[in-house]
Short mmCIF file of C-alpha atoms in Angstrom, two decimals:
data_model
loop_
_atom_site.label_atom_id
_atom_site.label_comp_id
_atom_site.label_asym_id
_atom_site.label_seq_id
_atom_site.Cartn_x
_atom_site.Cartn_y
_atom_site.Cartn_z
CA UNK A 1 -0.47 -0.07 -0.12
CA UNK A 2 1.28 3.47 -0.77
CA UNK A 3 0.11 5.80 2.09
CA UNK A 4 0.95 3.09 4.73
CA UNK A 5 4.79 3.26 3.51
CA UNK A 6 5.18 7.03 3.80
CA UNK A 7 6.58 6.79 7.43
CA UNK A 8 9.22 4.27 6.29
CA UNK A 9 9.89 6.30 3.25
CA UNK A 10 11.10 9.33 5.69
CA UNK A 11 13.84 7.43 6.98
CA UNK A 12 15.02 6.74 3.18
CA UNK A 13 16.24 10.72 3.30
CA UNK A 14 16.49 11.31 6.99
CA UNK A 15 18.31 14.45 6.73
CA UNK A 16 15.88 16.40 4.53
CA UNK A 17 13.68 18.32 6.44
CA UNK A 18 9.96 20.31 6.67
CA UNK A 19 9.29 23.55 7.55
CA UNK A 20 6.40 25.46 9.28
CA UNK A 21 6.47 29.05 9.38
CA UNK A 22 4.09 30.59 11.90
CA UNK A 23 2.19 33.80 11.53
CA UNK A 24 4.90 35.88 13.75
CA UNK A 25 7.89 34.18 11.40
CA UNK A 26 8.96 31.85 13.76
CA UNK A 27 9.97 28.42 11.94
CA UNK A 28 10.13 25.26 13.07
CA UNK A 29 12.40 22.67 11.10
CA UNK A 30 11.78 19.11 11.56
CA UNK A 31 14.13 16.39 9.43
CA UNK A 32 12.39 13.75 7.84
CA UNK A 33 14.38 11.53 10.42
CA UNK A 34 13.02 13.33 13.29
CA UNK A 35 9.63 13.30 11.74
CA UNK A 36 9.96 9.19 11.29
CA UNK A 37 10.46 8.86 15.14
CA UNK A 38 7.86 11.19 16.36
CA UNK A 39 5.34 9.37 14.09
CA UNK A 40 6.59 6.15 15.07
CA UNK A 41 6.03 7.31 18.83
CA UNK A 42 2.28 8.54 17.93
CA UNK A 43 1.31 5.63 16.45
CA UNK A 44 2.37 3.55 19.66
CA UNK A 45 0.35 6.35 21.67
CA UNK A 46 -2.70 6.00 19.22
CA UNK A 47 -2.53 2.09 19.26
CA UNK A 48 -2.40 1.94 22.97
CA UNK A 49 -5.46 4.73 23.05
CA UNK A 50 -7.47 1.86 21.35
CA UNK A 51 -7.36 2.99 17.35
CA UNK A 52 -7.03 0.29 15.28
CA UNK A 53 -7.06 -0.40 11.18
CA UNK A 54 -10.39 1.29 9.67
CA UNK A 55 -11.03 3.60 12.51
CA UNK A 56 -12.23 6.78 10.70
CA UNK A 57 -10.56 9.84 13.03
CA UNK A 58 -10.88 13.23 12.29
CA UNK A 59 -8.19 15.61 11.89
CA UNK A 60 -8.88 19.39 12.86
CA UNK A 61 -7.05 22.63 13.02
CA UNK A 62 -4.79 25.04 11.32
CA UNK A 63 -1.19 23.97 9.26
CA UNK A 64 0.88 22.42 11.61
CA UNK A 65 3.58 19.95 12.21
CA UNK A 66 1.15 18.39 14.56
CA UNK A 67 -1.41 18.16 12.14
CA UNK A 68 0.99 15.82 9.28
CA UNK A 69 2.44 14.26 11.57
CA UNK A 70 -1.02 13.11 12.68
CA UNK A 71 -1.97 12.38 9.73
CA UNK A 72 1.19 9.78 8.28
CA UNK A 73 0.67 8.09 11.68
CA UNK A 74 -3.07 7.42 11.24
CA UNK A 75 -2.17 6.33 7.40
CA UNK A 76 0.80 3.76 8.88
CA UNK A 77 -2.14 2.20 11.37
CA UNK A 78 -3.97 1.87 8.75
CA UNK A 79 -6.67 4.30 10.21
CA UNK A 80 -8.66 6.36 8.01
CA UNK A 81 -7.89 10.21 8.35
CA UNK A 82 -11.01 12.45 7.84
CA UNK A 83 -9.38 16.06 7.15
CA UNK A 84 -12.04 18.21 8.53
CA UNK A 85 -12.65 22.06 6.99
CA UNK A 86 -12.72 23.63 10.10
CA UNK A 87 -9.24 25.00 10.48
CA UNK A 88 -10.83 28.19 12.78
CA UNK A 89 -13.36 26.75 14.95
CA UNK A 90 -12.17 26.65 18.39
CA UNK A 91 -15.49 26.08 20.43
CA UNK A 92 -15.33 22.60 22.35
CA UNK A 93 -19.12 22.03 22.24
CA UNK A 94 -19.10 22.64 18.29
CA UNK A 95 -16.05 20.80 17.57
CA UNK A 96 -17.38 17.53 19.53
CA UNK A 97 -20.22 17.35 17.63
CA UNK A 98 -18.12 16.60 14.29
CA UNK A 99 -17.44 13.29 16.07
CA UNK A 100 -21.21 12.25 15.81
CA UNK A 101 -21.75 14.01 12.76
CA UNK A 102 -19.25 11.85 11.21
CA UNK A 103 -18.97 9.30 13.29
CA UNK A 104 -15.81 9.25 14.26
CA UNK A 105 -13.43 6.67 16.14
CA UNK A 106 -11.68 9.61 17.84
CA UNK A 107 -11.10 13.56 16.67
CA UNK A 108 -7.49 14.85 17.20
CA UNK A 109 -7.45 18.41 17.10
CA UNK A 110 -3.95 20.56 16.59
CA UNK A 111 -4.43 23.42 19.11
CA UNK A 112 -5.33 23.40 23.07
CA UNK A 113 -9.30 24.05 23.31
CA UNK A 114 -10.87 27.30 25.60
CA UNK A 115 -12.33 24.96 27.71
CA UNK A 116 -13.35 21.05 28.55
CA UNK A 117 -17.06 21.26 28.28
CA UNK A 118 -18.71 19.11 25.26
CA UNK A 119 -15.59 17.54 24.43
CA UNK A 120 -16.36 13.67 23.67
CA UNK A 121 -13.97 11.46 25.46
CA UNK A 122 -12.55 10.36 22.33
CA UNK A 123 -10.66 13.37 21.68
CA UNK A 124 -7.29 14.67 21.85
CA UNK A 125 -5.34 17.72 21.47
CA UNK A 126 -1.87 16.64 19.41
CA UNK A 127 -0.08 19.24 21.75
CA UNK A 128 -0.83 17.64 24.61
CA UNK A 129 1.16 14.63 24.89
CA UNK A 130 1.07 11.44 25.23
CA UNK A 131 -1.80 11.34 22.75
CA UNK A 132 -5.09 9.62 25.14
CA UNK A 133 -8.74 8.86 24.06
CA UNK A 134 -11.65 7.32 25.77
CA UNK A 135 -13.40 4.79 24.14
CA UNK A 136 -13.39 4.56 20.80
CA UNK A 137 -16.79 4.45 18.68
CA UNK A 138 -17.20 1.50 16.58
CA UNK A 139 -21.01 1.52 15.91
CA UNK A 140 -23.11 2.66 12.93
CA UNK A 141 -19.86 3.58 11.03
CA UNK A 142 -20.18 4.41 7.14
CA UNK A 143 -19.42 1.64 4.76
CA UNK A 144 -15.92 2.26 2.83
CA UNK A 145 -15.44 0.61 -0.57
CA UNK A 146 -11.66 -1.65 -0.43
CA UNK A 147 -9.20 0.62 -0.66
CA UNK A 148 -10.33 3.96 0.60
CA UNK A 149 -7.61 5.10 2.89
CA UNK A 150 -8.99 8.76 3.37
CA UNK A 151 -11.81 10.93 3.05
CA UNK A 152 -11.60 14.68 2.59
CA UNK A 153 -13.95 17.34 1.43
CA UNK A 154 -14.86 19.53 -1.21
CA UNK A 155 -14.93 23.36 -1.03
CA UNK A 156 -18.90 23.62 -1.37
CA UNK A 157 -18.50 26.38 -4.19
CA UNK A 158 -20.68 23.97 -6.74
CA UNK A 159 -23.33 24.48 -3.90
CA UNK A 160 -23.11 21.02 -1.88
CA UNK A 161 -19.87 20.30 -0.36
CA UNK A 162 -18.95 17.11 -0.87
CA UNK A 163 -17.17 14.04 1.53
CA UNK A 164 -14.98 12.67 -0.89
CA UNK A 165 -13.18 8.94 -0.34
CA UNK A 166 -9.86 8.61 -1.50
CA UNK A 167 -8.13 5.41 -2.81
CA UNK A 168 -4.62 4.51 -1.88
CA UNK A 169 -4.44 3.44 -6.29
CA UNK A 170 -5.53 6.99 -6.65
CA UNK A 171 -3.05 8.68 -4.57
CA UNK A 172 -0.28 7.10 -5.51
CA UNK A 173 -0.73 7.61 -8.78
CA UNK A 174 -1.21 11.42 -8.60
CA UNK A 175 2.06 11.10 -6.85
CA UNK A 176 3.47 9.06 -9.18
CA UNK A 177 2.49 11.24 -12.03
CA UNK A 178 3.55 14.80 -10.60
CA UNK A 179 7.05 13.29 -9.93
CA UNK A 180 7.58 12.60 -13.30
CA UNK A 181 6.06 15.38 -15.00
CA UNK A 182 7.64 17.83 -12.76
CA UNK A 183 11.06 15.75 -12.80
CA UNK A 184 11.14 16.30 -9.02
CA UNK A 185 14.39 15.76 -7.28
CA UNK A 186 16.13 16.06 -3.69
CA UNK A 187 16.95 19.52 -4.42
CA UNK A 188 13.29 20.62 -4.72
CA UNK A 189 11.42 22.36 -2.00
CA UNK A 190 7.30 22.43 -2.65
CA UNK A 191 5.52 25.45 -0.98
CA UNK A 192 2.67 24.63 1.09
CA UNK A 193 0.21 27.28 1.84
CA UNK A 194 -3.05 26.51 1.78
CA UNK A 195 -4.74 24.27 4.15
CA UNK A 196 -4.05 20.69 4.65
CA UNK A 197 -8.46 20.03 4.97
CA UNK A 198 -7.39 20.42 1.31
CA UNK A 199 -6.63 17.20 -0.09
CA UNK A 200 -3.84 18.56 -2.63
CA UNK A 201 -1.92 20.13 0.63
CA UNK A 202 -1.67 16.88 1.94
CA UNK A 203 -0.81 15.69 -1.67
CA UNK A 204 2.09 17.60 -1.99
CA UNK A 205 3.71 16.58 1.33
CA UNK A 206 3.25 13.05 0.10
CA UNK A 207 4.94 13.93 -3.09
CA UNK A 208 8.05 15.37 -1.10
CA UNK A 209 8.21 12.61 1.41
CA UNK A 210 8.32 9.92 -1.49
CA UNK A 211 10.87 12.17 -3.64
CA UNK A 212 12.80 12.86 -0.62
CA UNK A 213 12.92 16.88 -1.67
CA UNK A 214 12.52 19.56 0.81
CA UNK A 215 8.51 20.60 1.96
CA UNK A 216 8.00 24.33 3.53
CA UNK A 217 4.39 25.03 5.11
CA UNK A 218 3.81 29.07 5.13
CA UNK A 219 0.90 30.82 6.17
CA UNK A 220 -1.10 32.43 3.51
CA UNK A 221 -1.13 35.79 4.84
CA UNK A 222 2.69 36.08 5.40
CA UNK A 223 3.43 34.36 1.93
CA UNK A 224 5.22 37.13 0.42
CA UNK A 225 6.80 38.12 3.04
CA UNK A 226 8.61 34.83 3.46
CA UNK A 227 9.46 33.53 0.13
CA UNK A 228 12.41 35.49 -0.26
CA UNK A 229 13.66 34.05 2.92
CA UNK A 230 11.97 29.89 2.45
CA UNK A 231 13.19 29.92 -1.56
CA UNK A 232 10.81 27.10 -2.92
CA UNK A 233 11.58 25.71 -6.06
CA UNK A 234 8.19 24.22 -6.81
CA UNK A 235 4.92 26.79 -6.43
CA UNK A 236 0.99 25.89 -6.77
CA UNK A 237 -1.62 28.01 -5.66
CA UNK A 238 -4.42 29.90 -7.09
CA UNK A 239 -4.33 32.80 -9.56
CA UNK A 240 -4.53 35.20 -6.54
CA UNK A 241 -0.78 34.21 -5.68
CA UNK A 242 0.27 35.56 -9.37
CA UNK A 243 -2.59 38.32 -9.83
CA UNK A 244 -0.19 40.38 -7.41
CA UNK A 245 2.55 40.67 -9.26
CA UNK A 246 0.38 40.76 -12.79
CA UNK A 247 -1.50 43.74 -11.31
CA UNK A 248 1.70 45.75 -10.18
CA UNK A 249 3.16 45.11 -13.50
CA UNK A 250 0.63 46.58 -15.45
CA UNK A 251 0.44 49.72 -13.62
CA UNK A 252 3.56 50.34 -13.60
CA UNK A 253 5.01 52.71 -16.72
CA UNK A 254 4.07 50.76 -20.27
CA UNK A 255 7.98 51.24 -20.83
CA UNK A 256 9.32 50.20 -17.76
CA UNK A 257 6.74 47.33 -16.92
CA UNK A 258 9.29 44.20 -18.23
CA UNK A 259 12.57 45.95 -16.17
CA UNK A 260 10.66 46.51 -12.83
CA UNK A 261 8.63 42.79 -13.55
CA UNK A 262 11.79 40.60 -13.65
CA UNK A 263 12.62 42.80 -10.08
CA UNK A 264 9.66 42.19 -8.92
CA UNK A 265 9.87 38.61 -9.84
CA UNK A 266 11.93 38.21 -6.66
CA UNK A 267 8.77 38.54 -4.10
CA UNK A 268 8.81 34.60 -5.13
CA UNK A 269 12.27 33.72 -4.36
CA UNK A 270 15.18 33.07 -6.84
CA UNK A 271 15.02 29.24 -6.71
CA UNK A 272 11.45 29.17 -8.32
CA UNK A 273 11.44 26.43 -11.39
CA UNK A 274 8.08 25.74 -11.90
CA UNK A 275 4.77 27.83 -10.80
CA UNK A 276 1.40 26.35 -11.27
CA UNK A 277 -2.16 27.69 -11.03
CA UNK A 278 -5.93 26.60 -11.40
CA UNK A 279 -8.61 25.93 -9.20
CA UNK A 280 -10.37 28.90 -10.25
CA UNK A 281 -10.55 31.36 -13.61
CA UNK A 282 -6.86 32.16 -15.16
CA UNK A 283 -6.31 35.14 -17.06
CA UNK A 284 -4.34 34.22 -20.27
CA UNK A 285 -2.87 37.06 -19.81
CA UNK A 286 -1.15 37.16 -16.68
CA UNK A 287 0.68 33.75 -17.59
CA UNK A 288 1.79 35.28 -20.63
CA UNK A 289 3.24 38.53 -19.04
CA UNK A 290 5.06 35.63 -16.34
CA UNK A 291 6.51 33.79 -19.41
CA UNK A 292 7.57 37.44 -21.18
CA UNK A 293 9.15 37.88 -17.91
CA UNK A 294 11.11 34.56 -17.90
CA UNK A 295 8.98 33.00 -14.70
CA UNK A 296 7.87 29.43 -15.38
CA UNK A 297 4.02 30.16 -14.91
CA UNK A 298 1.86 27.51 -16.10
CA UNK A 299 -1.77 26.58 -15.73
CA UNK A 300 -2.94 22.88 -14.49
CA UNK A 301 -6.40 21.30 -14.44
CA UNK A 302 -7.61 18.49 -12.10
CA UNK A 303 -10.49 17.88 -9.44
CA UNK A 304 -10.33 15.98 -6.50
CA UNK A 305 -12.90 13.14 -7.77
CA UNK A 306 -9.85 12.31 -10.80
CA UNK A 307 -6.25 13.65 -9.86
CA UNK A 308 -4.64 15.63 -12.18
CA UNK A 309 -7.00 16.04 -15.72
CA UNK A 310 -5.09 18.24 -17.95
CA UNK A 311 -1.62 20.27 -17.20
CA UNK A 312 1.12 22.50 -19.18
CA UNK A 313 5.06 21.69 -19.16
CA UNK A 314 7.89 22.97 -20.10
CA UNK A 315 8.34 22.57 -23.95
CA UNK A 316 4.68 21.24 -24.13
CA UNK A 317 2.62 24.36 -22.82
CA UNK A 318 0.28 26.72 -24.38
CA UNK A 319 -1.15 29.97 -22.49
CA UNK A 320 -4.77 30.07 -21.84
CA UNK A 321 -5.11 26.85 -21.64
CA UNK A 322 -5.02 24.11 -18.50
CA UNK A 323 -2.78 21.88 -21.19
CA UNK A 324 -2.86 18.59 -22.62
CA UNK A 325 -4.57 15.81 -20.69
CA UNK A 326 -2.17 13.78 -18.79
CA UNK A 327 -1.05 10.38 -19.08
CA UNK A 328 -4.04 7.87 -18.04
CA UNK A 329 -6.73 10.57 -18.49
CA UNK A 330 -8.68 10.56 -21.71
CA UNK A 331 -11.20 13.86 -22.01
CA UNK A 332 -14.06 14.55 -24.10
CA UNK A 333 -17.08 17.37 -24.13
CA UNK A 334 -20.85 16.53 -23.17
CA UNK A 335 -23.43 18.33 -23.39
CA UNK A 336 -22.86 21.99 -23.66
CA UNK A 337 -19.33 21.44 -24.07
CA UNK A 338 -19.42 20.16 -20.47
CA UNK A 339 -15.70 17.96 -19.53
CA UNK A 340 -15.71 14.39 -19.03
CA UNK A 341 -13.28 12.44 -18.01
CA UNK A 342 -12.27 8.72 -18.08
CA UNK A 343 -9.30 8.15 -16.07
CA UNK A 344 -7.66 4.74 -15.54
CA UNK A 345 -6.91 5.39 -12.31
CA UNK A 346 -8.97 7.54 -10.20
CA UNK A 347 -9.19 9.02 -6.97
CA UNK A 348 -12.08 9.01 -5.20
CA UNK A 349 -14.14 5.96 -5.25
CA UNK A 350 -17.06 8.10 -4.49
CA UNK A 351 -19.03 10.34 -2.05
CA UNK A 352 -19.80 9.92 2.09
CA UNK A 353 -21.62 11.71 4.53
CA UNK A 354 -22.49 14.84 2.07
CA UNK A 355 -22.90 14.68 -1.19
CA UNK A 356 -24.09 11.43 -1.67
CA UNK A 357 -27.12 12.19 -3.53
CA UNK A 358 -25.10 13.73 -6.40
CA UNK A 359 -23.03 10.80 -6.94
CA UNK A 360 -24.76 8.70 -9.96
CA UNK A 361 -24.88 12.06 -11.95
CA UNK A 362 -21.32 12.48 -11.66
CA UNK A 363 -19.68 9.32 -11.32
CA UNK A 364 -21.28 7.47 -14.46
CA UNK A 365 -21.76 3.73 -14.94
CA UNK A 366 -19.44 3.66 -18.04
CA UNK A 367 -16.74 4.74 -15.59
CA UNK A 368 -16.79 8.05 -17.12
CA UNK A 369 -16.74 11.32 -14.72
CA UNK A 370 -18.51 14.83 -14.97
CA UNK A 371 -17.02 17.49 -13.83
CA UNK A 372 -19.05 20.23 -14.27
CA UNK A 373 -16.37 22.20 -15.83
CA UNK A 374 -17.08 23.54 -19.50
CA UNK A 375 -14.37 23.65 -21.90
CA UNK A 376 -12.92 23.31 -25.37
CA UNK A 377 -10.45 21.08 -26.76
CA UNK A 378 -7.93 23.03 -29.13
CA UNK A 379 -5.08 20.81 -31.17
CA UNK A 380 -5.11 18.61 -27.68
CA UNK A 381 -4.99 21.47 -25.47
CA UNK A 382 -7.91 21.80 -22.78
CA UNK A 383 -9.20 25.29 -22.76
CA UNK A 384 -11.85 25.75 -19.71
CA UNK A 385 -14.58 28.33 -20.34
CA UNK A 386 -16.52 27.99 -16.99
CA UNK A 387 -18.90 25.96 -14.98
CA UNK A 388 -21.98 24.60 -16.06
CA UNK A 389 -23.61 25.39 -12.74
CA UNK A 390 -23.01 29.05 -12.88
CA UNK A 391 -24.46 29.23 -16.51
CA UNK A 392 -27.46 31.84 -16.25
CA UNK A 393 -31.01 31.37 -18.18
CA UNK A 394 -32.34 34.31 -19.18
CA UNK A 395 -36.26 34.29 -18.83
CA UNK A 396 -36.53 34.25 -22.55
CA UNK A 397 -34.02 31.06 -22.02
CA UNK A 398 -30.61 32.55 -23.32
CA UNK A 399 -28.15 30.70 -22.00
CA UNK A 400 -25.59 33.11 -21.01
CA UNK A 401 -21.87 31.82 -19.21
CA UNK A 402 -20.35 34.60 -16.76
CA UNK A 403 -16.90 33.40 -17.00
CA UNK A 404 -17.06 35.15 -20.38
CA UNK A 405 -18.23 38.38 -19.19
CA UNK A 406 -15.69 38.77 -16.45
CA UNK A 407 -13.09 37.40 -18.12
CA UNK A 408 -13.44 40.69 -20.66
CA UNK A 409 -13.83 43.40 -17.82
CA UNK A 410 -10.55 41.65 -15.73
CA UNK A 411 -8.56 41.63 -18.35
CA UNK A 412 -9.31 45.28 -19.49
CA UNK A 413 -8.39 46.41 -16.02
CA UNK A 414 -5.67 44.65 -13.96
CA UNK A 415 -6.85 46.58 -10.75
CA UNK A 416 -9.77 44.24 -10.87
CA UNK A 417 -8.91 41.33 -8.42
CA UNK A 418 -12.54 39.65 -9.06
CA UNK A 419 -15.80 39.86 -10.70
CA UNK A 420 -18.98 38.24 -10.53
CA UNK A 421 -21.88 38.22 -13.08
CA UNK A 422 -25.38 37.84 -11.15
CA UNK A 423 -28.78 37.71 -12.57
CA UNK A 424 -30.70 40.77 -11.83
CA UNK A 425 -34.69 39.29 -11.96
CA UNK A 426 -36.15 42.53 -12.19
CA UNK A 427 -33.35 43.89 -14.86
CA UNK A 428 -31.09 41.72 -17.50
CA UNK A 429 -27.59 40.98 -16.02
CA UNK A 430 -25.15 42.50 -12.83
CA UNK A 431 -22.21 42.36 -11.77
CA UNK A 432 -19.82 42.98 -8.54
CA UNK A 433 -16.70 43.86 -9.15
CA UNK A 434 -13.75 43.97 -6.47
CA UNK A 435 -11.37 46.79 -7.07
CA UNK A 436 -7.80 47.37 -5.36
CA UNK A 437 -8.42 51.22 -6.05
CA UNK A 438 -12.23 52.01 -5.19
CA UNK A 439 -11.41 55.43 -6.80
CA UNK A 440 -11.33 53.43 -9.96
CA UNK A 441 -15.20 52.66 -10.30
CA UNK A 442 -16.35 55.29 -12.64
CA UNK A 443 -13.75 53.80 -15.53
CA UNK A 444 -14.62 50.23 -14.75
CA UNK A 445 -18.45 51.43 -15.09
CA UNK A 446 -17.96 53.32 -18.54
CA UNK A 447 -16.21 50.28 -19.69
CA UNK A 448 -19.09 47.95 -19.06
CA UNK A 449 -21.34 50.39 -21.00
CA UNK A 450 -18.65 50.83 -23.69
CA UNK A 451 -19.05 46.46 -23.74
CA UNK A 452 -22.90 46.61 -23.29
CA UNK A 453 -22.81 48.28 -26.81
CA UNK A 454 -20.84 44.95 -28.29
CA UNK A 455 -23.65 42.80 -26.53
CA UNK A 456 -27.01 41.47 -27.42
CA UNK A 457 -29.47 43.10 -25.17
CA UNK A 458 -29.83 39.36 -23.24
CA UNK A 459 -25.44 39.93 -22.15
CA UNK A 460 -25.80 43.39 -21.33
CA UNK A 461 -24.97 44.01 -17.43
CA UNK A 462 -27.68 46.58 -16.15
CA UNK A 463 -26.57 46.90 -12.61
CA UNK A 464 -22.47 47.33 -11.61
CA UNK A 465 -21.71 47.34 -7.65
CA UNK A 466 -18.02 48.01 -6.90
CA UNK A 467 -16.49 47.09 -3.53
CA UNK A 468 -13.06 47.42 -2.00
CA UNK A 469 -10.60 43.89 -2.95
CA UNK A 470 -10.01 44.05 0.95
CA UNK A 471 -13.17 42.30 1.75
CA UNK A 472 -12.64 38.95 -0.36
CA UNK A 473 -11.06 36.91 2.34
CA UNK A 474 -11.40 33.26 3.44
CA UNK A 475 -12.78 34.96 7.09
CA UNK A 476 -15.70 37.11 5.23
CA UNK A 477 -17.03 33.90 3.39
CA UNK A 478 -16.68 35.16 0.23
CA UNK A 479 -13.66 33.14 -0.28
CA UNK A 480 -13.75 29.23 0.42
CA UNK A 481 -10.47 27.78 2.45
CA UNK A 482 -9.21 27.04 -1.62
CA UNK A 483 -9.33 30.79 -2.27
CA UNK A 484 -12.61 30.60 -4.85
CA UNK A 485 -15.28 32.86 -5.13
CA UNK A 486 -18.01 31.55 -2.94
CA UNK A 487 -20.40 32.66 -5.26
CA UNK A 488 -23.59 31.89 -3.33
CA UNK A 489 -22.23 34.05 -0.53
CA UNK A 490 -22.10 36.87 -2.81
CA UNK A 491 -25.35 36.62 -3.91
CA UNK A 492 -26.49 36.27 -0.09
CA UNK A 493 -24.19 38.74 1.50
CA UNK A 494 -23.07 41.41 -0.67
CA UNK A 495 -25.62 41.31 -3.40
CA UNK A 496 -28.67 41.03 -0.86
CA UNK A 497 -27.96 43.19 1.49
CA UNK A 498 -26.94 46.17 -1.09
CA UNK A 499 -29.72 45.15 -2.98
CA UNK A 500 -32.83 44.09 -0.57
#
């Protein structure tokens, strides 16, 4: 089994290291040898506490050494880690409720809690060692298909959060494919920024361990203050990781843009050899600019259900596309251009807890998987054009892909951090625009007016709401933990509050 062997794999490169940077800038460094020994000790404590292979064990808390150490120890024990996406939860009663909701044998949290009330006996704080748990729960546990080794949750931007059952073979395939395509060596250092409850960040850690390269974990709040110091070689992240530089360059004097841009690239460190972005609409102009500056930024596309679907790589890349389908994956376009995938080694066996009612519509009987994304194929390269469930249908039956409208405005104004087009029942369309400089609201509105003149009446934006970019945070609820715009939250909180 692949994930079972990760703790043993640590011992093959004992001098390699993981780094964990805290918000105050302090750094914890752990060699792989130390991590191996710590994991073996934790395995003993968990085993002595009554955990056994097959037990579902929750993991909860912000990124930390304790989080990934527990994940590795549980996998090596044959337990099934359940990565709960509630990094900022700290009320004991609320945390204790996860044990019942997900029918867990135990729950491990990464930091001390403010009180004991409401905590079930089968809960332990990983910073308090040795770990001791009360009686584990083994009744009313969901039956998992063979090969399932961990459970993660989707971001919920599609309307329903889903519990995803990840398989050992699927995880191994994603790690092996990445190691080959990116030519990972022991000289590499993989950056991890987003929460471990997002499976991609855990898989990147497994990739580092498997290949013997380093891994560095940095809080998103201090990422740009830290990268010059930690000097990663491989960076994966949403477009917001890279829009900072793009917007700065485009705001500079045209005669100085390229020279200044090359200097500003230092914000990512001096050792970066691969930059990948995806998980949200990627402005092609941004990728092109990075490549003109000599930076190795490429678009990539995948899903937790499947793993990587398509990627650009050096020597085989096309800006504005997600790249060619990866080895073992076949892509076809279904109704309306929906991306449908057949994977030889898919990453997920199905859904559990939440989203089960949608499983048959996603995992088709013939082995294909429906992604919900829209795209076109151009000479073997896949270009994504939007999300099927975001398509707006007017009262006259016209279908509008809001991503196309949004991209037009975002390309025209580098200071636009994000835009969301919405149906405005009383009129035609409406949009919410977040600006780095709200003082440019009139310019954006004037551009939308000009853009409307080139569109059919059904595609014209009747109402524009300008908001400050500062409100786009995970804490505000407008971004998911993956830094994607939550369109439902925008409609419920921003649009409704402004328009009743």
